[in-house]
mmCIF file of C-alpha atoms and ligand atoms in Angstrom:
data_model
loop_
_atom_site.group_PDB
_atom_site.id
_atom_site.type_symbol
_atom_site.label_atom_id
_atom_site.label_comp_id
_atom_site.label_asym_id
_atom_site.label_seq_id
_atom_site.Cartn_x
_atom_site.Cartn_y
_atom_site.Cartn_z
ATOM 1 C CA UNK A 1156 -18.690 121.572 44.353
ATOM 2 C CA UNK A 1157 -18.180 125.326 43.978
ATOM 3 C CA UNK A 1158 -14.900 125.870 45.925
ATOM 4 C CA UNK A 1159 -14.333 128.771 48.314
ATOM 5 C CA UNK A 1160 -11.212 129.836 46.398
ATOM 6 C CA UNK A 1161 -9.575 128.843 43.134
ATOM 7 C CA UNK A 1162 -6.599 129.834 40.997
ATOM 8 C CA UNK A 1163 -6.963 131.165 37.443
ATOM 9 C CA UNK A 1164 -4.352 129.800 35.005
ATOM 10 C CA UNK A 1165 -4.261 131.191 31.451
ATOM 11 C CA UNK A 1166 -2.427 130.001 28.333
ATOM 12 C CA UNK A 1167 0.011 132.898 28.864
ATOM 13 C CA UNK A 1168 0.829 131.467 32.326
ATOM 14 C CA UNK A 1169 1.412 128.005 30.825
ATOM 15 C CA UNK A 1170 3.612 129.461 28.064
ATOM 16 C CA UNK A 1171 5.678 131.420 30.608
ATOM 17 C CA UNK A 1172 6.370 128.273 32.663
ATOM 18 C CA UNK A 1173 7.140 126.149 29.573
ATOM 19 C CA UNK A 1174 9.628 128.794 28.374
ATOM 20 C CA UNK A 1175 11.529 128.415 31.655
ATOM 21 C CA UNK A 1176 11.401 124.602 31.412
ATOM 22 C CA UNK A 1177 13.116 124.885 28.014
ATOM 23 C CA UNK A 1178 15.691 127.434 29.244
ATOM 24 C CA UNK A 1179 19.069 126.954 30.938
ATOM 25 C CA UNK A 1180 17.836 127.629 34.479
ATOM 26 C CA UNK A 1181 15.048 125.877 36.390
ATOM 27 C CA UNK A 1182 16.162 127.623 39.571
ATOM 28 C CA UNK A 1183 18.616 130.417 40.492
ATOM 29 C CA UNK A 1184 18.225 131.939 37.022
ATOM 30 C CA UNK A 1185 16.902 135.315 35.863
ATOM 31 C CA UNK A 1186 13.152 134.724 36.479
ATOM 32 C CA UNK A 1187 13.293 135.154 40.266
ATOM 33 C CA UNK A 1188 14.954 138.607 40.330
ATOM 34 C CA UNK A 1189 12.637 139.657 37.484
ATOM 35 C CA UNK A 1190 9.543 138.593 39.489
ATOM 36 C CA UNK A 1191 10.915 140.334 42.595
ATOM 37 C CA UNK A 1192 11.340 143.582 40.604
ATOM 38 C CA UNK A 1193 7.804 143.338 39.153
ATOM 39 C CA UNK A 1194 6.189 142.916 42.586
ATOM 40 C CA UNK A 1195 8.350 145.566 44.290
ATOM 41 C CA UNK A 1196 7.647 148.100 41.527
ATOM 42 C CA UNK A 1197 3.923 147.323 41.475
ATOM 43 C CA UNK A 1198 3.408 147.839 45.210
ATOM 44 C CA UNK A 1199 5.992 150.603 45.614
ATOM 45 C CA UNK A 1200 8.638 148.918 47.783
ATOM 46 C CA UNK A 1201 12.407 149.231 47.311
ATOM 47 C CA UNK A 1202 13.345 145.569 47.802
ATOM 48 C CA UNK A 1203 11.702 142.168 47.390
ATOM 49 C CA UNK A 1204 12.997 138.726 48.422
ATOM 50 C CA UNK A 1205 11.072 135.803 46.883
ATOM 51 C CA UNK A 1206 10.869 132.546 48.854
ATOM 52 C CA UNK A 1207 9.293 129.106 48.650
ATOM 53 C CA UNK A 1208 6.375 130.155 50.887
ATOM 54 C CA UNK A 1209 5.004 133.002 52.971
ATOM 55 C CA UNK A 1210 5.752 130.834 56.006
ATOM 56 C CA UNK A 1211 9.466 130.886 55.082
ATOM 57 C CA UNK A 1212 9.279 134.636 54.439
ATOM 58 C CA UNK A 1213 7.721 135.217 57.881
ATOM 59 C CA UNK A 1214 10.489 133.137 59.472
ATOM 60 C CA UNK A 1215 13.298 135.050 57.756
ATOM 61 C CA UNK A 1216 11.605 138.402 58.416
ATOM 62 C CA UNK A 1217 11.671 137.565 62.141
ATOM 63 C CA UNK A 1218 15.331 136.461 61.974
ATOM 64 C CA UNK A 1219 16.349 139.547 59.972
ATOM 65 C CA UNK A 1220 14.747 141.748 62.638
ATOM 66 C CA UNK A 1221 16.795 139.933 65.277
ATOM 67 C CA UNK A 1222 14.023 137.926 66.970
ATOM 68 C CA UNK A 1223 15.486 135.298 69.285
ATOM 69 C CA UNK A 1224 15.155 133.394 72.544
ATOM 70 C CA UNK A 1225 13.634 135.479 75.324
ATOM 71 C CA UNK A 1226 12.018 137.978 72.935
ATOM 72 C CA UNK A 1227 8.270 138.618 72.851
ATOM 73 C CA UNK A 1228 6.169 138.540 69.684
ATOM 74 C CA UNK A 1229 2.503 139.497 69.314
ATOM 75 C CA UNK A 1230 -0.046 138.817 66.584
ATOM 76 C CA UNK A 1231 -3.795 138.300 66.168
ATOM 77 C CA UNK A 1232 -5.482 135.005 67.117
ATOM 78 C CA UNK A 1233 -7.669 135.137 63.962
ATOM 79 C CA UNK A 1234 -5.100 134.085 61.388
ATOM 80 C CA UNK A 1235 -3.437 131.048 59.875
ATOM 81 C CA UNK A 1236 -1.068 129.367 62.352
ATOM 82 C CA UNK A 1237 1.986 130.396 60.282
ATOM 83 C CA UNK A 1238 1.620 134.036 61.456
ATOM 84 C CA UNK A 1239 2.504 132.884 64.986
ATOM 85 C CA UNK A 1240 4.654 129.802 64.340
ATOM 86 C CA UNK A 1241 7.393 131.942 62.734
ATOM 87 C CA UNK A 1242 8.238 133.392 66.174
ATOM 88 C CA UNK A 1243 8.445 129.946 67.772
ATOM 89 C CA UNK A 1244 10.951 128.888 65.068
ATOM 90 C CA UNK A 1245 13.175 131.686 66.430
ATOM 91 C CA UNK A 1246 12.783 130.622 70.058
ATOM 92 C CA UNK A 1247 10.679 133.681 70.929
ATOM 93 C CA UNK A 1248 7.500 133.764 73.038
ATOM 94 C CA UNK A 1249 4.147 134.308 71.276
ATOM 95 C CA UNK A 1250 1.243 136.307 72.654
ATOM 96 C CA UNK A 1251 -1.961 137.560 71.042
ATOM 97 C CA UNK A 1252 -4.040 140.753 70.832
ATOM 98 C CA UNK A 1253 -7.816 140.330 70.451
ATOM 99 C CA UNK A 1254 -9.634 141.433 67.291
ATOM 100 C CA UNK A 1255 -11.767 144.413 66.345
ATOM 101 C CA UNK A 1256 -15.407 143.210 66.353
ATOM 102 C CA UNK A 1257 -16.214 145.092 63.117
ATOM 103 C CA UNK A 1258 -13.238 144.408 60.812
ATOM 104 C CA UNK A 1259 -11.945 141.223 62.546
ATOM 105 C CA UNK A 1260 -8.410 142.634 62.241
ATOM 106 C CA UNK A 1261 -6.142 143.065 65.257
ATOM 107 C CA UNK A 1262 -7.772 145.696 67.509
ATOM 108 C CA UNK A 1263 -5.707 148.868 67.822
ATOM 109 C CA UNK A 1264 -7.305 149.914 71.168
ATOM 110 C CA UNK A 1265 -6.599 146.419 72.544
ATOM 111 C CA UNK A 1266 -3.006 146.689 71.261
ATOM 112 C CA UNK A 1267 -2.565 150.130 72.890
ATOM 113 C CA UNK A 1268 -3.899 148.809 76.240
ATOM 114 C CA UNK A 1269 -1.694 145.739 76.150
ATOM 115 C CA UNK A 1270 1.384 147.842 75.284
ATOM 116 C CA UNK A 1271 0.765 150.200 78.216
ATOM 117 C CA UNK A 1272 0.534 147.215 80.565
ATOM 118 C CA UNK A 1273 3.578 145.566 78.998
ATOM 119 C CA UNK A 1274 5.635 148.736 79.383
ATOM 120 C CA UNK A 1275 4.757 148.919 83.082
ATOM 121 C CA UNK A 1276 5.756 145.262 83.466
ATOM 122 C CA UNK A 1277 8.951 145.646 81.401
ATOM 123 C CA UNK A 1278 7.659 143.047 78.908
ATOM 124 C CA UNK A 1279 7.316 144.955 75.622
ATOM 125 C CA UNK A 1280 7.227 142.920 72.393
ATOM 126 C CA UNK A 1281 10.103 143.050 69.902
ATOM 127 C CA UNK A 1282 7.825 142.393 66.918
ATOM 128 C CA UNK A 1283 4.080 142.839 66.289
ATOM 129 C CA UNK A 1284 2.497 141.157 63.244
ATOM 130 C CA UNK A 1285 -0.779 142.683 62.055
ATOM 131 C CA UNK A 1286 -2.570 140.407 59.564
ATOM 132 C CA UNK A 1287 -4.685 142.019 56.832
ATOM 133 C CA UNK A 1288 -7.539 139.551 57.233
ATOM 134 C CA UNK A 1289 -9.489 138.781 54.046
ATOM 135 C CA UNK A 1290 -7.280 141.337 52.240
ATOM 136 C CA UNK A 1291 -8.402 144.423 54.172
ATOM 137 C CA UNK A 1292 -5.603 146.509 55.676
ATOM 138 C CA UNK A 1293 -5.301 146.945 59.413
ATOM 139 C CA UNK A 1294 -5.153 150.525 60.718
ATOM 140 C CA UNK A 1295 -1.457 150.748 59.858
ATOM 141 C CA UNK A 1296 -0.935 154.462 60.606
ATOM 142 C CA UNK A 1297 -2.068 153.869 64.206
ATOM 143 C CA UNK A 1298 0.014 150.680 64.514
ATOM 144 C CA UNK A 1299 3.058 152.481 63.050
ATOM 145 C CA UNK A 1300 2.625 155.305 65.590
ATOM 146 C CA UNK A 1301 2.519 152.757 68.445
ATOM 147 C CA UNK A 1302 5.638 151.070 67.018
ATOM 148 C CA UNK A 1303 7.554 154.363 67.186
ATOM 149 C CA UNK A 1304 6.296 155.135 70.694
ATOM 150 C CA UNK A 1305 7.091 151.706 72.173
ATOM 151 C CA UNK A 1306 10.029 150.733 69.971
ATOM 152 C CA UNK A 1307 8.801 147.481 68.421
ATOM 153 C CA UNK A 1308 9.198 146.291 64.812
ATOM 154 C CA UNK A 1309 6.234 145.608 62.507
ATOM 155 C CA UNK A 1310 5.865 142.781 59.971
ATOM 156 C CA UNK A 1311 2.641 143.017 57.959
ATOM 157 C CA UNK A 1312 1.296 139.545 57.174
ATOM 158 C CA UNK A 1313 -0.314 140.549 53.874
ATOM 159 C CA UNK A 1314 -0.731 136.940 52.694
ATOM 160 C CA UNK A 1315 -4.353 137.848 51.792
ATOM 161 C CA UNK A 1316 -3.720 141.350 50.620
ATOM 162 C CA UNK A 1317 -1.557 141.800 47.506
ATOM 163 C CA UNK A 1318 -3.392 144.308 45.281
ATOM 164 C CA UNK A 1319 -5.187 145.870 48.261
ATOM 165 C CA UNK A 1320 -4.573 149.482 49.215
ATOM 166 C CA UNK A 1321 -4.378 151.595 52.339
ATOM 167 C CA UNK A 1322 -4.681 155.399 52.262
ATOM 168 C CA UNK A 1323 -4.232 155.404 48.493
ATOM 169 C CA UNK A 1324 -1.046 153.323 48.222
ATOM 170 C CA UNK A 1325 -0.625 149.598 47.716
ATOM 171 C CA UNK A 1326 -0.212 147.282 50.675
ATOM 172 C CA UNK A 1327 3.432 146.187 50.553
ATOM 173 C CA UNK A 1328 4.997 149.648 50.243
ATOM 174 C CA UNK A 1329 5.959 149.320 53.944
ATOM 175 C CA UNK A 1330 4.958 152.949 54.729
ATOM 176 C CA UNK A 1331 4.094 151.903 58.295
ATOM 177 C CA UNK A 1332 6.112 148.704 58.739
ATOM 178 C CA UNK A 1333 9.593 147.200 58.482
ATOM 179 C CA UNK A 1334 8.673 144.228 56.278
ATOM 180 C CA UNK A 1335 5.527 143.066 54.439
ATOM 181 C CA UNK A 1336 4.864 139.417 53.515
ATOM 182 C CA UNK A 1337 2.821 138.101 50.556
ATOM 183 C CA UNK A 1338 1.715 134.499 49.926
ATOM 184 C CA UNK A 1339 1.318 132.984 46.472
ATOM 185 C CA UNK A 1340 -0.514 129.806 47.505
ATOM 186 C CA UNK A 1341 -3.175 128.893 44.881
ATOM 187 C CA UNK A 1342 -6.109 130.130 46.973
ATOM 188 C CA UNK A 1343 -4.514 133.564 47.394
ATOM 189 C CA UNK A 1344 -4.845 136.525 44.977
ATOM 190 C CA UNK A 1345 -2.017 135.580 42.570
ATOM 191 C CA UNK A 1346 -0.192 132.251 42.642
ATOM 192 C CA UNK A 1347 3.163 130.566 42.095
ATOM 193 C CA UNK A 1348 1.750 127.191 43.338
ATOM 194 C CA UNK A 1349 3.799 127.484 46.543
ATOM 195 C CA UNK A 1350 5.596 130.747 47.166
ATOM 196 C CA UNK A 1351 5.951 133.894 49.188
ATOM 197 C CA UNK A 1352 7.791 137.191 49.229
ATOM 198 C CA UNK A 1353 9.162 139.698 51.725
ATOM 199 C CA UNK A 1354 9.042 143.394 50.796
ATOM 200 C CA UNK A 1355 11.073 146.076 52.569
ATOM 201 C CA UNK A 1356 12.580 149.530 52.060
ATOM 202 C CA UNK A 1357 15.634 148.647 54.193
ATOM 203 C CA UNK A 1358 18.539 147.325 52.066
ATOM 204 C CA UNK A 1359 20.204 145.679 55.084
ATOM 205 C CA UNK A 1360 17.040 143.689 55.933
ATOM 206 C CA UNK A 1361 16.684 142.636 52.286
ATOM 207 C CA UNK A 1362 20.330 141.504 52.114
ATOM 208 C CA UNK A 1363 19.998 139.526 55.336
ATOM 209 C CA UNK A 1364 16.832 137.747 54.183
ATOM 210 C CA UNK A 1365 18.478 136.959 50.814
ATOM 211 C CA UNK A 1366 21.510 135.495 52.627
ATOM 212 C CA UNK A 1367 19.391 133.370 54.997
ATOM 213 C CA UNK A 1368 17.213 132.165 52.083
ATOM 214 C CA UNK A 1369 20.177 130.300 50.630
ATOM 215 C CA UNK A 1370 22.089 128.581 53.493
ATOM 216 C CA UNK A 1371 23.742 131.767 54.779
ATOM 217 C CA UNK A 1372 26.176 131.394 51.868
ATOM 218 C CA UNK A 1373 27.649 134.393 50.057
ATOM 219 C CA UNK A 1374 29.648 134.760 46.845
ATOM 220 C CA UNK A 1375 30.166 138.486 47.464
ATOM 221 C CA UNK A 1376 33.832 139.112 48.470
ATOM 222 C CA UNK A 1377 32.703 142.176 50.447
ATOM 223 C CA UNK A 1378 30.736 139.893 52.813
ATOM 224 C CA UNK A 1379 33.578 137.343 53.263
ATOM 225 C CA UNK A 1380 36.249 136.944 55.888
ATOM 226 C CA UNK A 1381 39.610 137.345 54.161
ATOM 227 C CA UNK A 1382 38.265 137.738 50.624
ATOM 228 C CA UNK A 1383 37.691 135.317 47.747
ATOM 229 C CA UNK A 1384 40.119 132.532 46.776
ATOM 230 C CA UNK A 1385 38.803 132.288 43.173
ATOM 231 C CA UNK A 1386 35.721 131.978 41.008
ATOM 232 C CA UNK A 1387 34.592 128.726 42.663
ATOM 233 C CA UNK A 1388 34.725 130.268 46.105
ATOM 234 C CA UNK A 1389 31.886 130.939 48.526
ATOM 235 C CA UNK A 1390 31.650 131.285 52.271
ATOM 236 C CA UNK A 1391 28.971 130.332 54.753
ATOM 237 C CA UNK A 1392 28.814 133.304 57.114
ATOM 238 C CA UNK A 1393 25.524 132.492 58.918
ATOM 239 C CA UNK A 1394 23.236 129.488 59.535
ATOM 240 C CA UNK A 1395 20.669 129.786 56.752
ATOM 241 C CA UNK A 1396 18.084 127.594 55.010
ATOM 242 C CA UNK A 1397 17.036 126.545 51.539
ATOM 243 C CA UNK A 1398 13.945 128.735 51.171
ATOM 244 C CA UNK A 1399 14.515 129.575 47.488
ATOM 245 C CA UNK A 1400 11.733 130.013 44.921
ATOM 246 C CA UNK A 1401 12.292 128.243 41.576
ATOM 247 C CA UNK A 1402 12.379 130.026 38.217
ATOM 248 C CA UNK A 1403 9.315 128.016 37.129
ATOM 249 C CA UNK A 1404 7.341 129.498 39.998
ATOM 250 C CA UNK A 1405 8.679 133.017 39.456
ATOM 251 C CA UNK A 1406 7.711 132.907 35.762
ATOM 252 C CA UNK A 1407 4.176 131.871 36.727
ATOM 253 C CA UNK A 1408 4.045 134.655 39.304
ATOM 254 C CA UNK A 1409 5.275 137.304 36.860
ATOM 255 C CA UNK A 1410 2.638 136.247 34.339
ATOM 256 C CA UNK A 1411 -0.084 136.298 37.030
ATOM 257 C CA UNK A 1412 0.988 139.795 38.163
ATOM 258 C CA UNK A 1413 -0.172 141.248 34.821
ATOM 259 C CA UNK A 1414 -3.744 140.429 35.963
ATOM 260 C CA UNK A 1415 -3.475 141.483 39.636
ATOM 261 C CA UNK A 1416 -5.505 144.704 39.421
ATOM 262 C CA UNK A 1417 -8.287 143.198 37.255
ATOM 263 C CA UNK A 1418 -8.453 140.244 39.669
ATOM 264 C CA UNK A 1419 -8.981 142.530 42.655
ATOM 265 C CA UNK A 1420 -11.541 144.637 40.741
ATOM 266 C CA UNK A 1421 -13.462 141.457 39.885
ATOM 267 C CA UNK A 1422 -13.355 140.365 43.556
ATOM 268 C CA UNK A 1423 -14.884 143.736 44.494
ATOM 269 C CA UNK A 1424 -17.679 143.285 41.954
ATOM 270 C CA UNK A 1425 -18.442 139.854 43.417
ATOM 271 C CA UNK A 1426 -18.359 141.277 46.967
ATOM 272 C CA UNK A 1427 -20.753 144.090 46.073
ATOM 273 C CA UNK A 1428 -23.141 141.619 44.482
ATOM 274 C CA UNK A 1429 -22.984 139.421 47.608
ATOM 275 C CA UNK A 1430 -23.662 142.492 49.772
ATOM 276 C CA UNK A 1431 -26.812 143.270 47.788
ATOM 277 C CA UNK A 1432 -28.082 139.684 47.574
ATOM 278 C CA UNK A 1433 -27.497 139.072 51.301
ATOM 279 C CA UNK A 1434 -29.098 142.313 52.500
ATOM 280 C CA UNK A 1435 -32.318 140.661 53.687
ATOM 281 C CA UNK A 1436 -30.774 137.517 55.190
ATOM 282 C CA UNK A 1437 -29.893 137.157 58.916
ATOM 283 C CA UNK A 1438 -26.133 137.404 58.355
ATOM 284 C CA UNK A 1439 -23.475 140.077 58.882
ATOM 285 C CA UNK A 1440 -21.634 141.022 55.684
ATOM 286 C CA UNK A 1441 -18.023 142.279 55.683
ATOM 287 C CA UNK A 1442 -17.454 145.797 57.036
ATOM 288 C CA UNK A 1443 -15.347 148.137 54.908
ATOM 289 C CA UNK A 1444 -12.694 149.910 56.977
ATOM 290 C CA UNK A 1445 -12.110 153.612 56.382
ATOM 291 C CA UNK A 1446 -8.967 154.270 54.286
ATOM 292 C CA UNK A 1447 -8.783 150.655 53.052
ATOM 293 C CA UNK A 1448 -9.441 149.098 49.637
ATOM 294 C CA UNK A 1449 -9.518 145.359 50.337
ATOM 295 C CA UNK A 1450 -7.953 142.755 48.053
ATOM 296 C CA UNK A 1451 -11.006 140.610 48.979
ATOM 297 C CA UNK A 1452 -9.142 137.331 49.301
ATOM 298 C CA UNK A 1453 -12.104 136.124 51.393
ATOM 299 C CA UNK A 1454 -15.761 137.081 51.748
ATOM 300 C CA UNK A 1455 -16.697 136.123 55.313
ATOM 301 C CA UNK A 1456 -20.256 136.293 56.612
ATOM 302 C CA UNK A 1457 -21.330 135.812 60.221
ATOM 303 C CA UNK A 1458 -24.359 133.630 60.908
ATOM 304 C CA UNK A 1459 -25.977 135.335 63.874
ATOM 305 C CA UNK A 1460 -26.437 133.008 66.831
ATOM 306 C CA UNK A 1461 -30.009 132.740 68.142
ATOM 307 C CA UNK A 1462 -32.288 130.165 69.765
ATOM 308 C CA UNK A 1463 -34.559 129.882 66.727
ATOM 309 C CA UNK A 1464 -32.144 130.075 63.757
ATOM 310 C CA UNK A 1465 -29.956 127.162 62.615
ATOM 311 C CA UNK A 1466 -26.434 127.248 64.027
ATOM 312 C CA UNK A 1467 -23.307 128.017 62.018
ATOM 313 C CA UNK A 1468 -22.483 124.291 62.124
ATOM 314 C CA UNK A 1469 -25.877 123.455 60.593
ATOM 315 C CA UNK A 1470 -25.682 126.196 57.968
ATOM 316 C CA UNK A 1471 -22.155 125.109 57.037
ATOM 317 C CA UNK A 1472 -23.116 121.418 56.727
ATOM 318 C CA UNK A 1473 -26.219 122.249 54.642
ATOM 319 C CA UNK A 1474 -24.141 124.388 52.263
ATOM 320 C CA UNK A 1475 -21.540 121.651 51.776
ATOM 321 C CA UNK A 1476 -24.325 119.128 51.119
ATOM 322 C CA UNK A 1477 -25.754 121.542 48.528
ATOM 323 C CA UNK A 1478 -22.403 121.586 46.690
ATOM 324 C CA UNK A 1479 -21.183 124.920 48.014
ATOM 325 C CA UNK A 1480 -17.575 124.542 49.216
ATOM 326 C CA UNK A 1481 -17.690 126.986 52.096
ATOM 327 C CA UNK A 1482 -14.859 127.147 54.637
ATOM 328 C CA UNK A 1483 -14.023 128.775 57.978
ATOM 329 C CA UNK A 1484 -11.141 131.258 58.421
ATOM 330 C CA UNK A 1485 -9.852 130.829 61.051
ATOM 331 C CA UNK A 1486 -9.920 128.606 64.122
ATOM 332 C CA UNK A 1487 -8.330 131.005 66.660
ATOM 333 C CA UNK A 1488 -4.656 130.042 66.939
ATOM 334 C CA UNK A 1489 -4.603 130.158 70.766
ATOM 335 C CA UNK A 1490 -7.257 127.388 70.908
ATOM 336 C CA UNK A 1491 -5.116 124.922 68.905
ATOM 337 C CA UNK A 1492 -3.867 122.035 71.080
ATOM 338 C CA UNK A 1493 -0.244 123.019 70.409
ATOM 339 C CA UNK A 1494 -0.858 126.558 71.691
ATOM 340 C CA UNK A 1495 -2.983 125.373 74.643
ATOM 341 C CA UNK A 1496 0.027 123.285 75.655
ATOM 342 C CA UNK A 1497 2.001 126.561 75.723
ATOM 343 C CA UNK A 1498 -0.452 127.948 78.294
ATOM 344 C CA UNK A 1499 -3.289 129.525 76.284
ATOM 345 C CA UNK A 1500 -6.921 128.674 77.050
ATOM 346 C CA UNK A 1501 -10.311 128.857 75.381
ATOM 347 C CA UNK A 1502 -11.775 132.133 76.688
ATOM 348 C CA UNK A 1503 -8.536 134.152 76.431
ATOM 349 C CA UNK A 1504 -9.663 136.232 73.401
ATOM 350 C CA UNK A 1505 -13.480 136.555 73.519
ATOM 351 C CA UNK A 1506 -13.978 138.643 70.346
ATOM 352 C CA UNK A 1507 -11.894 136.189 68.320
ATOM 353 C CA UNK A 1508 -13.855 133.254 69.696
ATOM 354 C CA UNK A 1509 -17.250 134.929 69.096
ATOM 355 C CA UNK A 1510 -16.203 135.644 65.515
ATOM 356 C CA UNK A 1511 -15.051 132.047 65.012
ATOM 357 C CA UNK A 1512 -18.370 130.649 66.275
ATOM 358 C CA UNK A 1513 -20.282 132.524 63.554
ATOM 359 C CA UNK A 1514 -17.934 132.833 60.547
ATOM 360 C CA UNK A 1515 -18.364 131.210 57.129
ATOM 361 C CA UNK A 1516 -16.241 132.032 54.054
ATOM 362 C CA UNK A 1517 -18.385 132.048 50.907
ATOM 363 C CA UNK A 1518 -16.905 131.186 47.468
ATOM 364 C CA UNK A 1519 -14.769 134.118 46.261
ATOM 365 C CA UNK A 1520 -12.433 134.007 43.260
ATOM 366 C CA UNK A 1521 -12.223 135.994 40.017
ATOM 367 C CA UNK A 1522 -13.709 133.318 37.737
ATOM 368 C CA UNK A 1523 -16.778 132.749 39.958
ATOM 369 C CA UNK A 1524 -19.753 133.358 37.647
ATOM 370 C CA UNK A 1525 -22.958 135.239 38.512
ATOM 371 C CA UNK A 1526 -24.853 131.989 37.982
ATOM 372 C CA UNK A 1527 -22.611 130.225 40.538
ATOM 373 C CA UNK A 1528 -23.073 133.149 42.897
ATOM 374 C CA UNK A 1529 -26.850 132.822 42.545
ATOM 375 C CA UNK A 1530 -26.520 129.093 43.377
ATOM 376 C CA UNK A 1531 -24.571 130.032 46.529
ATOM 377 C CA UNK A 1532 -27.208 132.569 47.601
ATOM 378 C CA UNK A 1533 -30.137 130.185 46.970
ATOM 379 C CA UNK A 1534 -28.384 127.439 48.960
ATOM 380 C CA UNK A 1535 -27.630 129.885 51.775
ATOM 381 C CA UNK A 1536 -31.244 131.035 51.870
ATOM 382 C CA UNK A 1537 -32.386 127.417 52.290
ATOM 383 C CA UNK A 1538 -29.637 126.672 54.824
ATOM 384 C CA UNK A 1539 -30.690 129.599 57.025
ATOM 385 C CA UNK A 1540 -34.351 128.503 57.117
ATOM 386 C CA UNK A 1541 -35.252 127.106 60.563
HETATM 387 C C1 PLP B 2429 -1.652 131.473 53.553
HETATM 388 C C2 PLP B 2429 -1.190 132.218 54.744
HETATM 389 C C3 PLP B 2429 0.098 132.098 55.276
HETATM 390 C C4 PLP B 2429 1.067 131.082 54.787
HETATM 391 O O1 PLP B 2429 1.283 131.140 53.435
HETATM 392 P P1 PLP B 2429 2.138 129.996 52.697
HETATM 393 O O2 PLP B 2429 2.579 130.674 51.437
HETATM 394 O O3 PLP B 2429 1.170 128.879 52.441
HETATM 395 O O4 PLP B 2429 3.245 129.604 53.572
HETATM 396 C C5 PLP B 2429 0.455 132.909 56.327
HETATM 397 N N1 PLP B 2429 -0.398 133.783 56.867
HETATM 398 C C6 PLP B 2429 -1.651 133.910 56.401
HETATM 399 C C7 PLP B 2429 -2.556 134.926 57.030
HETATM 400 C C8 PLP B 2429 -2.091 133.120 55.348
HETATM 401 O O5 PLP B 2429 -3.350 133.216 54.912
#
């Protein structure tokens, strides 16, 4: 089976992890701050806080921005459930903004409309989370302008998007947001097995996320009540978690980062070849947004619904049978049973649901060969035949 996504592990990656295994620190050593510095410098952010997952990073980003019970939080329905669950962890109320039918990212006109209505009703959100779906940036300048006008905070869920750019700078520099989140799950652009990171230019937000990452415990006398009692001493000053990344993971991540830009360039080459090979087939290929250079985490096609052509379900099943490990990203979050129990219904976000009915993610990863790509295209051609 040709998978839809796959990590690339080199001998240099293996050597970097083995060196940590043979060192004094498996966790809480020098590799984590080193990895944080590498990512922050690469994307152009001031501060980086590594964690054990992007889900943890989303949670602490919400807490650092003060999200709590009674607050409102908005995101897109076309995302992984973690983009919304982070608000529920904080006791906040989740709502969604429908997607743009061309880019499948959160629709800025829909966001503007919903904000105007929310202002009139006195129900403005505290945080909005745009998700850079498939690695392509949302229209962040417009979202940033709305954030200033209506006074909400912005967390970019860039789990798909490390190495992507917007208006000439890397996603993660937080030019139009308070915090940006990356994921290092193996299917993403670079991996630490499990892992995530929060980027910000605000030192207070970075310090708060670092504190909450490790139990809310500090060893810094400046943060203590009454000062230190000696070298053994620490104080718990908040209720935190154990969301730490290990040094093994950070060493893998640092080694992977040396190949980030070539990885994204290779993903673009694969995407352009897909575009050309799919030109005559009855599918919609990914739109390129103005001002955005996608990280191309995913290459999603839409199988156009018609009475004569095979359905998405049929095309998907035929591809899997042919050994092509396609997938679907994503089942709209508001249609999940857990979210329906919170009051959402099928039909609430029509563009998201139309997209979901037609979407298929084709194999996309840097080591995908042209021969494998040709196999995918031939199988797709057969699968689309009535
Ligand atoms: C993968 C992903 C996450 C969660 O990442 P983890 O590192 O697995 O916790 C969150 N949001 C989006 C959009 C993702 O794709």
